[in-house]
Structures are given as structure tokens and as C-alpha cells.
GROMACS .gro file of C-alpha atoms in nm:
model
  367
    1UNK     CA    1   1.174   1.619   0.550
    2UNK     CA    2   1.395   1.695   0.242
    3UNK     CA    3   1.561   1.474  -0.042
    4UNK     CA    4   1.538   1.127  -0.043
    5UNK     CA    5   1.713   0.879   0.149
    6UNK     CA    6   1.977   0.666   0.071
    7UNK     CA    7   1.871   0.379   0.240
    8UNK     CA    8   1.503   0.284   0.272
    9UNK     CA    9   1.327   0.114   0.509
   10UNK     CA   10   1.165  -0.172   0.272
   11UNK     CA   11   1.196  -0.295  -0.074
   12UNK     CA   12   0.920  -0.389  -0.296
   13UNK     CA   13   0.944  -0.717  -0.509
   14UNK     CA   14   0.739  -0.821  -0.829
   15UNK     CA   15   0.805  -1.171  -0.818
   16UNK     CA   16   0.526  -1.183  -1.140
   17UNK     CA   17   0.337  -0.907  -1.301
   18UNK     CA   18   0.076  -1.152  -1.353
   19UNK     CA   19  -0.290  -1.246  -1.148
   20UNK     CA   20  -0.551  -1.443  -1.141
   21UNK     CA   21  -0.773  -1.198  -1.104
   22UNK     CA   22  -0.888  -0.887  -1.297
   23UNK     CA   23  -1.015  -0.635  -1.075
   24UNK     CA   24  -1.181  -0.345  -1.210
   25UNK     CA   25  -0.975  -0.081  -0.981
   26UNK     CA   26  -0.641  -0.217  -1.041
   27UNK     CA   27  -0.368  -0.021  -1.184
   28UNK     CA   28  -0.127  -0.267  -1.325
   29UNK     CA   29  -0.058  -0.250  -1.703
   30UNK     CA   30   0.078  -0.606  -1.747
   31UNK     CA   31  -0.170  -0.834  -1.547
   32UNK     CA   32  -0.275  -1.038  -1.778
   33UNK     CA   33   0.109  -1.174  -1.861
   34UNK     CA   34   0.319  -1.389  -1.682
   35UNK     CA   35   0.652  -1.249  -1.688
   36UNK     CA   36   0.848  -1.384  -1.378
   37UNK     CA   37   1.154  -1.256  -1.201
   38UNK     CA   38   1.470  -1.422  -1.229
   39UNK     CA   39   1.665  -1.530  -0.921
   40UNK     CA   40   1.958  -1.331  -1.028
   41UNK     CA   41   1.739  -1.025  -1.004
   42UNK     CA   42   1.645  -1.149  -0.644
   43UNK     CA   43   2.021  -1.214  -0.555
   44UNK     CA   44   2.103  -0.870  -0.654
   45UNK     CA   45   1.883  -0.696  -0.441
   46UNK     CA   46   2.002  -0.928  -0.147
   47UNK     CA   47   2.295  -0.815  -0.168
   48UNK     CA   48   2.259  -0.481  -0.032
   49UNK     CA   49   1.927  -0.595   0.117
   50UNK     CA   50   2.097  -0.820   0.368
   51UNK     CA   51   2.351  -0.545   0.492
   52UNK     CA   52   2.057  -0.347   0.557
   53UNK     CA   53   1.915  -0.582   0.728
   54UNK     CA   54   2.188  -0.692   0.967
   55UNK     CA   55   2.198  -0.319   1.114
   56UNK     CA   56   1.802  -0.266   1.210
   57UNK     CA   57   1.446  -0.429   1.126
   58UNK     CA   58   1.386  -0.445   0.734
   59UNK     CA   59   1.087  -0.593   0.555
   60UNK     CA   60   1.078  -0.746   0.165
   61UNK     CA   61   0.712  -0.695   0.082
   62UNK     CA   62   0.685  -0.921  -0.195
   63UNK     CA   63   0.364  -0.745  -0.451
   64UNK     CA   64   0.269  -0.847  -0.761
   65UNK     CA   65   0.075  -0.908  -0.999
   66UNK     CA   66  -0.083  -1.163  -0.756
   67UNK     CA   67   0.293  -1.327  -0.567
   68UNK     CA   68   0.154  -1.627  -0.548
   69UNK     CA   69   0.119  -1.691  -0.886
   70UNK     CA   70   0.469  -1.736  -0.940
   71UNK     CA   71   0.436  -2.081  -0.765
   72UNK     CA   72   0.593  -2.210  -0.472
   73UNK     CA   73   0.900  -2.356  -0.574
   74UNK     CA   74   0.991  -2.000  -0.796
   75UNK     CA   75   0.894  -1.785  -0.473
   76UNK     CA   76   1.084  -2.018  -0.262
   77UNK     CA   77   1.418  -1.969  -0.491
   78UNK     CA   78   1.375  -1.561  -0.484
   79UNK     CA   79   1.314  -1.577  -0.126
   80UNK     CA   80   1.638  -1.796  -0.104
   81UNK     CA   81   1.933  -1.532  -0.171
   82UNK     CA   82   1.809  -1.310   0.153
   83UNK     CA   83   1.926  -1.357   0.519
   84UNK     CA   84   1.766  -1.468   0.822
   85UNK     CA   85   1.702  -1.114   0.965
   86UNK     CA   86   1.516  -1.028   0.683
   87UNK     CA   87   1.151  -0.926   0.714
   88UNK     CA   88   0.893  -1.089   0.454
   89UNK     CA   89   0.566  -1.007   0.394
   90UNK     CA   90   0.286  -1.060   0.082
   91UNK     CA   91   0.027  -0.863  -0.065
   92UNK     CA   92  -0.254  -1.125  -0.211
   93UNK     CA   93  -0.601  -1.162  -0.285
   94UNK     CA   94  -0.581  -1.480  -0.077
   95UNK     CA   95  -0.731  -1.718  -0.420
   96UNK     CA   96  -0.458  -1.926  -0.435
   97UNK     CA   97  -0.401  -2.021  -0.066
   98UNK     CA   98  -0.443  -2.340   0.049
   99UNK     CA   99  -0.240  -2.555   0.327
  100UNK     CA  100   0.083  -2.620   0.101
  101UNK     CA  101   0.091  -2.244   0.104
  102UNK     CA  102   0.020  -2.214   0.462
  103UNK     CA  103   0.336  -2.432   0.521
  104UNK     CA  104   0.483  -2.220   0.278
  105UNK     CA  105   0.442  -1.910   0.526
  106UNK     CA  106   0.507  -2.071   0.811
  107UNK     CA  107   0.835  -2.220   0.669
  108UNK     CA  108   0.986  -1.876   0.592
  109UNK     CA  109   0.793  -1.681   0.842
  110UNK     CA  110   0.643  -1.427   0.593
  111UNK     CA  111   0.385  -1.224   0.711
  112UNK     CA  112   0.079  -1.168   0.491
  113UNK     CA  113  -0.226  -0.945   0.391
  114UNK     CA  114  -0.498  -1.034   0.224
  115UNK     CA  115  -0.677  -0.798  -0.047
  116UNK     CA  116  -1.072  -0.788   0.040
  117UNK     CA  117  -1.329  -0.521   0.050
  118UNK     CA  118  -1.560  -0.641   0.272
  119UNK     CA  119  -1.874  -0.820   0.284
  120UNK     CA  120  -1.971  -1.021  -0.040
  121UNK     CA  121  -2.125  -0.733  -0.191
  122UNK     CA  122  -1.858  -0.534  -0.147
  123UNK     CA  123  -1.664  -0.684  -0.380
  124UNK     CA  124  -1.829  -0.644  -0.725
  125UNK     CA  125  -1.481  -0.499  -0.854
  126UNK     CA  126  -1.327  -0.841  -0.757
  127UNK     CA  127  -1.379  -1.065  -1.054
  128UNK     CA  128  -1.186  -1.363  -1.197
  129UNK     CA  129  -1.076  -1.298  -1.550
  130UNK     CA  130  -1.369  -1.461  -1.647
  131UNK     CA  131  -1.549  -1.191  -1.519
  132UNK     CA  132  -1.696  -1.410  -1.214
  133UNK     CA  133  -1.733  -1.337  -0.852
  134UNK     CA  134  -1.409  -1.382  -0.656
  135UNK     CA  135  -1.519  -1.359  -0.298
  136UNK     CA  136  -1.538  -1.736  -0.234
  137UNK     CA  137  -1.217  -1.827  -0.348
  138UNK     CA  138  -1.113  -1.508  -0.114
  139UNK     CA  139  -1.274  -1.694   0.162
  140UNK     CA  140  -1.138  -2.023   0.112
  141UNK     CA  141  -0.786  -1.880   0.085
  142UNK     CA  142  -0.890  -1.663   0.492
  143UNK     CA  143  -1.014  -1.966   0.594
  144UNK     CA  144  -0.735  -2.163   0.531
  145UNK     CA  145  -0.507  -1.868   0.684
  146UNK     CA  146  -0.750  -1.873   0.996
  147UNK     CA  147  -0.757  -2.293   1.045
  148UNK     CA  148  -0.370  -2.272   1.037
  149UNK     CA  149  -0.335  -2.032   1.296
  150UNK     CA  150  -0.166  -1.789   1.027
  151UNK     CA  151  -0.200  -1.430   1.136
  152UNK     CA  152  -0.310  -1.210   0.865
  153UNK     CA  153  -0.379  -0.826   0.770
  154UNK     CA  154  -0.623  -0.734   0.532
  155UNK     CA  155  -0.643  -0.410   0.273
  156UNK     CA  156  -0.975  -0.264   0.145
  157UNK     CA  157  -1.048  -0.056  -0.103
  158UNK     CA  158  -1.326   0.181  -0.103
  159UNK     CA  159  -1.459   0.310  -0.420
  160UNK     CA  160  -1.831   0.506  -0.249
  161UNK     CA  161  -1.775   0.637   0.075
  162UNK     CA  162  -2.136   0.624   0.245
  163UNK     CA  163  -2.317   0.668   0.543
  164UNK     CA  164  -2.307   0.344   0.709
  165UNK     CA  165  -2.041   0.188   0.497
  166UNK     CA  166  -1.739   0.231   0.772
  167UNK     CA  167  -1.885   0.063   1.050
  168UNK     CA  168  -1.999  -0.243   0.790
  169UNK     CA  169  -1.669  -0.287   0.708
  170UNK     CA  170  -1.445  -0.255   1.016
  171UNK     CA  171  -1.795  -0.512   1.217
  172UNK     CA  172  -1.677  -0.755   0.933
  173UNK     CA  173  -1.307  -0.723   0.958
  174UNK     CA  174  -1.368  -0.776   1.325
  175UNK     CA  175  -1.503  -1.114   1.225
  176UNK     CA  176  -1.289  -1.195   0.945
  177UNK     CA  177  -0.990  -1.246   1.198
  178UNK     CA  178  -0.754  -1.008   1.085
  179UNK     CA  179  -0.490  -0.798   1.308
  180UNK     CA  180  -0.432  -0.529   1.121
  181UNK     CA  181  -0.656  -0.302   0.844
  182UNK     CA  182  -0.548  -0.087   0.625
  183UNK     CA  183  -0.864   0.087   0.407
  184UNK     CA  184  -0.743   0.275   0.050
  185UNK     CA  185  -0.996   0.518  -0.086
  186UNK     CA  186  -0.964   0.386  -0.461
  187UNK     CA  187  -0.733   0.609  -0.642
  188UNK     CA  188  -0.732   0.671  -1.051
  189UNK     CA  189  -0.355   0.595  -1.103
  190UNK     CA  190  -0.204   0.308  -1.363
  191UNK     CA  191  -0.470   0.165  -1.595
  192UNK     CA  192  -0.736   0.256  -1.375
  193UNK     CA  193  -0.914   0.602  -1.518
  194UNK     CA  194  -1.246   0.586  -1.276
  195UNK     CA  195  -1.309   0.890  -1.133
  196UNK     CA  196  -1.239   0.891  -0.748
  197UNK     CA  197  -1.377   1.256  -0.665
  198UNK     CA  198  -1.664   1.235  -0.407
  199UNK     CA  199  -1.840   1.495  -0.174
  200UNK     CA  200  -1.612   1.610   0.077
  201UNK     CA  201  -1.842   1.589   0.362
  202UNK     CA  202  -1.932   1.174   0.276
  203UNK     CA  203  -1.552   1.136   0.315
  204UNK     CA  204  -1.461   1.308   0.636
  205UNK     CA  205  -1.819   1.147   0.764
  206UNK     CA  206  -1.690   0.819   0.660
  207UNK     CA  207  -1.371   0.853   0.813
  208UNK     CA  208  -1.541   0.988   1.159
  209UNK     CA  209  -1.767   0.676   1.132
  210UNK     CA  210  -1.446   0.441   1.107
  211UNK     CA  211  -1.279   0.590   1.412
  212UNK     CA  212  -1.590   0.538   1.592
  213UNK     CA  213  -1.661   0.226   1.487
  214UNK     CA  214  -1.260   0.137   1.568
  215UNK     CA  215  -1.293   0.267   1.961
  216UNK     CA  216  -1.624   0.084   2.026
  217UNK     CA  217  -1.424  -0.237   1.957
  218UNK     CA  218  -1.074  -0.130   1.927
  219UNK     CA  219  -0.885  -0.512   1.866
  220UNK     CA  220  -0.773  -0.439   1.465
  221UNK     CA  221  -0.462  -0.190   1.467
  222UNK     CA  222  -0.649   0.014   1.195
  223UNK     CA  223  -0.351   0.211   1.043
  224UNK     CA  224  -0.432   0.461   0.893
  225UNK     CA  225  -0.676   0.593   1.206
  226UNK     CA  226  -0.387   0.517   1.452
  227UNK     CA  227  -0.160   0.672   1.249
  228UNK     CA  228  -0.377   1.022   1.261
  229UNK     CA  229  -0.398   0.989   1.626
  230UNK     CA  230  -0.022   0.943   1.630
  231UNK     CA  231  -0.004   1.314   1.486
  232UNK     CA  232  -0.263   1.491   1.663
  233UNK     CA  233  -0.128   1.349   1.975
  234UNK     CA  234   0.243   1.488   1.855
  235UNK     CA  235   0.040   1.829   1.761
  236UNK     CA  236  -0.081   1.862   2.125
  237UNK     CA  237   0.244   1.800   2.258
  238UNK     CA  238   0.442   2.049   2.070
  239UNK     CA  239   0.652   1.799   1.858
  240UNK     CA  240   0.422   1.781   1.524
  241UNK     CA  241   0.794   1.802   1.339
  242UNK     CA  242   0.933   1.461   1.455
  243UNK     CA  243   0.637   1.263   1.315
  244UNK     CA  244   0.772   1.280   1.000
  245UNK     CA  245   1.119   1.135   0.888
  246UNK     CA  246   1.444   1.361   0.770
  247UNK     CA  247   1.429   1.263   0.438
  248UNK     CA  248   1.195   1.094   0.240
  249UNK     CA  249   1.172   0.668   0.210
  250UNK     CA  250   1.269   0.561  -0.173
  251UNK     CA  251   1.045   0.256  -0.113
  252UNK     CA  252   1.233   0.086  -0.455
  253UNK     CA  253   1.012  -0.130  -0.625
  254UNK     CA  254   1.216  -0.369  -0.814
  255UNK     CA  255   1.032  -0.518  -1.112
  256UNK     CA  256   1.052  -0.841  -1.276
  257UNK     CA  257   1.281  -0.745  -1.457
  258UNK     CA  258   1.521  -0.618  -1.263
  259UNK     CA  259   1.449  -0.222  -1.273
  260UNK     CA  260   1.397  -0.011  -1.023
  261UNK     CA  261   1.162   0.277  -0.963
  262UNK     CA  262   1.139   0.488  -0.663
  263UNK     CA  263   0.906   0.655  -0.421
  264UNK     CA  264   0.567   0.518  -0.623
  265UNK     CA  265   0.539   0.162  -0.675
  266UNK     CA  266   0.229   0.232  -0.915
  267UNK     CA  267   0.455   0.390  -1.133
  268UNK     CA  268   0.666   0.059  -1.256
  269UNK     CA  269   0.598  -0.045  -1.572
  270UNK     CA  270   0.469   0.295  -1.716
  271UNK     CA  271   0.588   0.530  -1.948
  272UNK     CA  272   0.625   0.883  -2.051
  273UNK     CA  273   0.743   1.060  -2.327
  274UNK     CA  274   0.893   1.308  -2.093
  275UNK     CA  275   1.103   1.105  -1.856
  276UNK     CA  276   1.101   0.725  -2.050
  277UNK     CA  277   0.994   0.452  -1.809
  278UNK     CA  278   1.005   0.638  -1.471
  279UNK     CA  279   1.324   0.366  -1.360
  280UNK     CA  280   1.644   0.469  -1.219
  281UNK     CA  281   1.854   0.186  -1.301
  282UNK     CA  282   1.863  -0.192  -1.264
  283UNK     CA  283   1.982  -0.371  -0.987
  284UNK     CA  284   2.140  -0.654  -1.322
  285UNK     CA  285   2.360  -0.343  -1.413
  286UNK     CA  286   2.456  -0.172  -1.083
  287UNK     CA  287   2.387  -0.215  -0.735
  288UNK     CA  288   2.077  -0.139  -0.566
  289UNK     CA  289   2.249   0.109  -0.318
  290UNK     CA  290   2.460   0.286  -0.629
  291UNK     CA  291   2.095   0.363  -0.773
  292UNK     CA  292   1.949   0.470  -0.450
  293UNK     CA  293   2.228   0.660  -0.419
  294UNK     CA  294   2.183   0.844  -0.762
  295UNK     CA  295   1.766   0.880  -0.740
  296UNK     CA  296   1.744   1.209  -0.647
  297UNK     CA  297   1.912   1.279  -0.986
  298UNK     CA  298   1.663   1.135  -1.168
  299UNK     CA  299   1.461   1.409  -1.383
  300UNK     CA  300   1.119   1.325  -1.280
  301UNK     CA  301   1.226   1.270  -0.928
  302UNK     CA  302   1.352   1.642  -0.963
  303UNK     CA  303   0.999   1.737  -1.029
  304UNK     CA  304   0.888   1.579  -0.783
  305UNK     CA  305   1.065   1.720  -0.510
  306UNK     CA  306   0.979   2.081  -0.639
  307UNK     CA  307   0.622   1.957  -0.606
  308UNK     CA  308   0.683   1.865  -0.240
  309UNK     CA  309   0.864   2.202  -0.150
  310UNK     CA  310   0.556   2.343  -0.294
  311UNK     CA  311   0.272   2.186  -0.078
  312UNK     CA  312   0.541   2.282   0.228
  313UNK     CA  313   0.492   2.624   0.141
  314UNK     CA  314   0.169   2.643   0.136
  315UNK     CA  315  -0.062   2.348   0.223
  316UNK     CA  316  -0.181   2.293   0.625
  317UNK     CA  317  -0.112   1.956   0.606
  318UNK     CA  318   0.202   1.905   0.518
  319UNK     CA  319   0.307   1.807   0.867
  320UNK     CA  320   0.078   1.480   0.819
  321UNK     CA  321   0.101   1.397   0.476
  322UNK     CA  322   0.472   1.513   0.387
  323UNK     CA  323   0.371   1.596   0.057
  324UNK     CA  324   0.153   1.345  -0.109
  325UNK     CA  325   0.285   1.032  -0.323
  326UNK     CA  326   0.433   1.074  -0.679
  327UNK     CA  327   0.209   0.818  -0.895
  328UNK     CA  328  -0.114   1.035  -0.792
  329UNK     CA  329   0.062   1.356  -0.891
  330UNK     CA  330   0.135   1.164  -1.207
  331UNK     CA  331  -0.208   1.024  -1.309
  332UNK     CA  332  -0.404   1.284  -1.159
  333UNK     CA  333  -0.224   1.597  -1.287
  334UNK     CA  334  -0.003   1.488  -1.574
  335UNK     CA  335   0.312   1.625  -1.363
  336UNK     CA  336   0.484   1.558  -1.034
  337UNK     CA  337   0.545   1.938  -0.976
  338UNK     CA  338   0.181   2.031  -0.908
  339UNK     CA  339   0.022   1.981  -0.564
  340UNK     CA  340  -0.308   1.897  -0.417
  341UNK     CA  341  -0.452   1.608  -0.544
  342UNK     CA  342  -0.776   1.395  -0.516
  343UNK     CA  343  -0.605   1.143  -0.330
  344UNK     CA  344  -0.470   1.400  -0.097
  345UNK     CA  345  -0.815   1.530  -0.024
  346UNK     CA  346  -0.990   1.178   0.016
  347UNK     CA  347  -0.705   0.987   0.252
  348UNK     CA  348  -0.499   1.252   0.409
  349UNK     CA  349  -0.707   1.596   0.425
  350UNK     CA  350  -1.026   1.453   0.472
  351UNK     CA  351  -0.866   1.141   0.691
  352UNK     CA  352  -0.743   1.381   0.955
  353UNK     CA  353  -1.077   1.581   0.950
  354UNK     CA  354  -1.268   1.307   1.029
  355UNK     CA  355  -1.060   1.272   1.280
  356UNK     CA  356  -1.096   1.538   1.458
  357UNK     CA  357  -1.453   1.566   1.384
  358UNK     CA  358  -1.555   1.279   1.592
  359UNK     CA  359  -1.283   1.431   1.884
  360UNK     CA  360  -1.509   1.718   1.852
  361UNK     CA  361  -1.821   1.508   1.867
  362UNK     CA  362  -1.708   1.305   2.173
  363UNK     CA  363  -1.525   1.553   2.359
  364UNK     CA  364  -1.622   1.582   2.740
  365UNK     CA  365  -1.823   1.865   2.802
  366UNK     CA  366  -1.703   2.146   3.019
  367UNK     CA  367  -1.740   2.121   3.380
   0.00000   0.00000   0.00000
């Protein structure tokens, strides 16, 4: 895996860098305004978005902000420019869903996830911005999801990795209705400066705990479990080098405003007095595939690369990770050329240890 790709495999759209909500882990700078995207913005990133599209499987993951907050009717025209072959899905925190919305989904087949940590008191951090509870307007919004017949993900955020915690939260999810799970360890990137170092052996333990709790009662893809088991599997069998791809995904997140910034999503709307506002070019001034083309010439990206070539050279789990994501290098070091990060250690080092740890545990013995 070297250099970046041309094309990727999904674009991110902020539709609104505003929410509803004011959660104490976020990372966005400019949650609290409402500055929407234009269609023309949408229409531009169509364009190439819809070639893509037409030759192989492509996804719009549409992230705000909170998405729906833009409103039906403004959603519905951004949604408008893109083809039928095109793959949408939503990142929410599920507030704002109701059956309009429900229609809304089913209308343009969009996939979505819902943002929730768990049980009730798991979700302290999940406050309205006037500082109250959101977990029953969370519910309502599942429950509307779940009386349509909606399909839904769901994304959790950890911020204390504990004995006991894992197999609370994937028992719940298991009732909650969801397909898929995807659990973060909360990371200090953006606005977000909390601390997110922890013990190493309450992480791998609470990743050990998930997988066991996962092949008790294995109905939720859980993805970031399956995808460890996808590359000790490809270890076993010789092939570890074909997990990851050639080159690696720009995953361009176009803001509202038409800029776009590759490889980290977290990184739009920041900047540095080093490299300006992290954005290689705007899809109102040149096409999105004439940027993607030119990204690997942008100066931070540079760094970052160097960065990358240096975990090859000497990290052990390179093969899984391919190098760890540029915002964490960013808010956790200061640079993109330095390496190991906390992030690395909590949901990729640590992931795969756990792992193995409970392979280890549950192995057969020897006859």
C-alpha cells in the first residue's frame, strides 16, 4: 500500500455543519452554526461521483453536523444531482427521526446508522445543547426506524474501557435491532482535548470480552471484530499482503462549502499555520477527480505519507492497520510524520490483541 488513490471508494458529504446536539466527545469546530451546502456544491461532486458509480458499487455517506438538520426538502435537493447506482447512507444521532423521515429513507433507499453508546447511562456525553439527556429522543428516533421496518447500524463510542462494559453493550445492541456495530474508542482529535490514554491491559481485555460476547450470539456484523478475524485468517493462510489495498482510499470529505480534504474527515474545517486549512481544492473551482488527482501533492499529505513509510519500517502491525489515520497523527502529535499514536494502540494494536487473546483462551486443547 503506497500513495493515494485516484479514485476512492466513497465520498463524504456535510450537508450542514450544524446539530442538535452537543456532545461532549465531538470534534467538530462549527456545531453550533448552521451553514448549509449548496446544491451546486452537491452537483459538482455528482459529476464525477456518478461515473464512478456506473463502473462498480459506490456509497455517498452523507455526515454532518447532524444531516438531518438540513431538513428534508434541502437533503432531498443535494441528494437530487446523483444517479440511481449511487450508494447513500447517514450518520445521525437518530433525534430528529420520525415517519416523514422514515419515508424519506425509504424513498431514496439510503441506508442509515444511528450514533448511540449504549444503555441510558452510557450516554452521559450525549446532551442536547441545553445540556439535557438525549437518550430518549435517541430512542424515539430507533423506534421509529424499528416500527418502519428500516434497517439500521449503530456506532458507539467508548470513552472507559472496563471489565464488563463489552458484553453490556453488544447484549443491548442485540436488543436495540441493529445489523451492524461499529464501536470507536473515543479519540482526542478536533475540539475534543480529553485524554483517551487508558491501561493497556483494560483495552485488549475489553476487546477479548467483545469478541466473546459477539460469538455467543453472533447476529450483529460487528466490524471492527470481523474485520480482525478477516486478517488473522489471511495471516494463517500466507496472504496477510492482500488484506490491504494498493494504494491508500482518499475518502474526500467535501464540506459545506464546497472544499475538499482528504484521507481524515476530522480534519475539515481546521487550521494550521503550517499547511492553511488542510483542503486540497474545491470541487466550485475544479473537478473533484482533478483534485484527487493532485492530493498527493498536497504538503501535509507529503508528511503524511513519510509518516506511513515510517510505521512500515518498523511497526508489527502495519499489515492490519496500514499506517494509522492522519487527523490522530495531527491532534495527537502536532505532525503527520510521526508514528504510533494513542488511537493506534487503543483500536488497532490493542484490537488485534484482544483478539487473539481470547483465540488463545478458547483454543482446543491438544489431543
Amino acid at each position: 500500500m503506497r500513495g493515494v488513490a485516484t479514485v476512492p471508494s466513497y465520498v463524504v458529504m456535510q450537508p450542514t455543519t450544524l446539530c442538535n446536539l452537543d456532545c461532549a466527545y465531538c470534534y467538530l469546530p462549527m456545531r453550533a452554526a448552521d451553514r448549509r451546502m449548496p446544491v451546486p456544491v452537491a452537483e459538482a461532486v455528482a459529476a464525477s461521483v456518478n461515473v464512478w458509480a456506473a463502473a462498480g458499487r459506490f456509497s455517498v455517506v452523507w455526515h454532518g453536523g447532524e444531516p438531518l438538520a438540513a431538513g428534508r426538502d434541502h437533503l432531498a435537493a443535494l441528494l437530487a444531482p446523483f444517479g440511481p447506482e449511487v450508494e447513500h447512507h447517514v450518520q445521525t444521532n437518530a433525534t430528529l427521526i420520525d415517519d416523514a423521515w422514515c419515508d424519506f429513507f425509504a424513498e431514496h433507499r439510503m441506508r442509515v446508522s444511528v450514533s448511540v453508546d449504549g444503555p441510558r447511562e452510557r450516554n452521559g456525553d450525549r446532551v442536547t445543547r441545553g445540556g439535557r439527556p438525549a437518550y430518549d429522543r435517541i430512542m424515539r428516533g430507533v423506534t421509529a426506524l424499528r416500527r418502519r421496518g428500516l434497517p439500521f447500524s449503530a456506532l458507539a463510542v467508548v470513552s472507559r474501557p472496563g471489565p464488563g462494559l463489552a458484553t453490556e453493550l453488544y447484549d443491548y445492541f442485540l436488543d436495540l435491532g441493529c445489523d451492524v456495530l461499529g464501536v470507536n474508542i473515543e479519540e482526542t482529535e478536533g475540539v475534543n482535548t480529553r485524554d483517551n490514554a487508558h491501561p493497556p491491559a483494560d483495552v485488549t481485555a475489553f476487546w477479548a470480552e467483545l469478541v466473546a460476547a459477539w460469538r455467543r450470539d453472533p447476529r450483529i456484523h460487528l466490524r471492527e471484530v470481523e474485520w480482525s478475524l478477516r486478517y488473522a485468517a489471511a495471516v494463517l493462510d500466507g496472504v496477510a499482503d492482500e488484506v490491504l489495498p494498493r494504494q491508500l482510499d482518499p475518502i474526500p470529505t467535501i464540506a459545506h462549502d464546497g472544499s475538499v480534504t482528504v484521507l481524515s474527515p476530522e480534519l475539515a474545517g481546521f487550521t494550521d499555520p503550517r499547511y492553511g486549512d488542510f483542503s486540497s481544492g474545491n470541487v466550485l473551482e475544479s473537478p473533484l477527480t482533478e483534485i484527487l488527482a493532485g492530493a498527493a501533492g498536497t504538503p501535509w499529505v507529503g508528511e503524511y505519507l513519510e509518516g506511513v513509510e515510517a510505521c512500515r519500517s518498523r511497526c508489527p502491525y502495519f499489515g492490519f492497520c496500514g499506517g494509522g489515520h492522519a487527523a490522530n497523527r495531527y491532534f495527537e502529535l502536532g505532525r503527520f510524520d510521526g508514528t504510533e499514536t494513542e488511537h493506534c494502540r487503543n483500536s488497532k494494536i490493542r484490537l488485534l490483541e484482544g483478539v487473539l487473546e481470547h483465540a488463545r483462551d478458547h483454543q482446543s486443547p491438544a489431543a
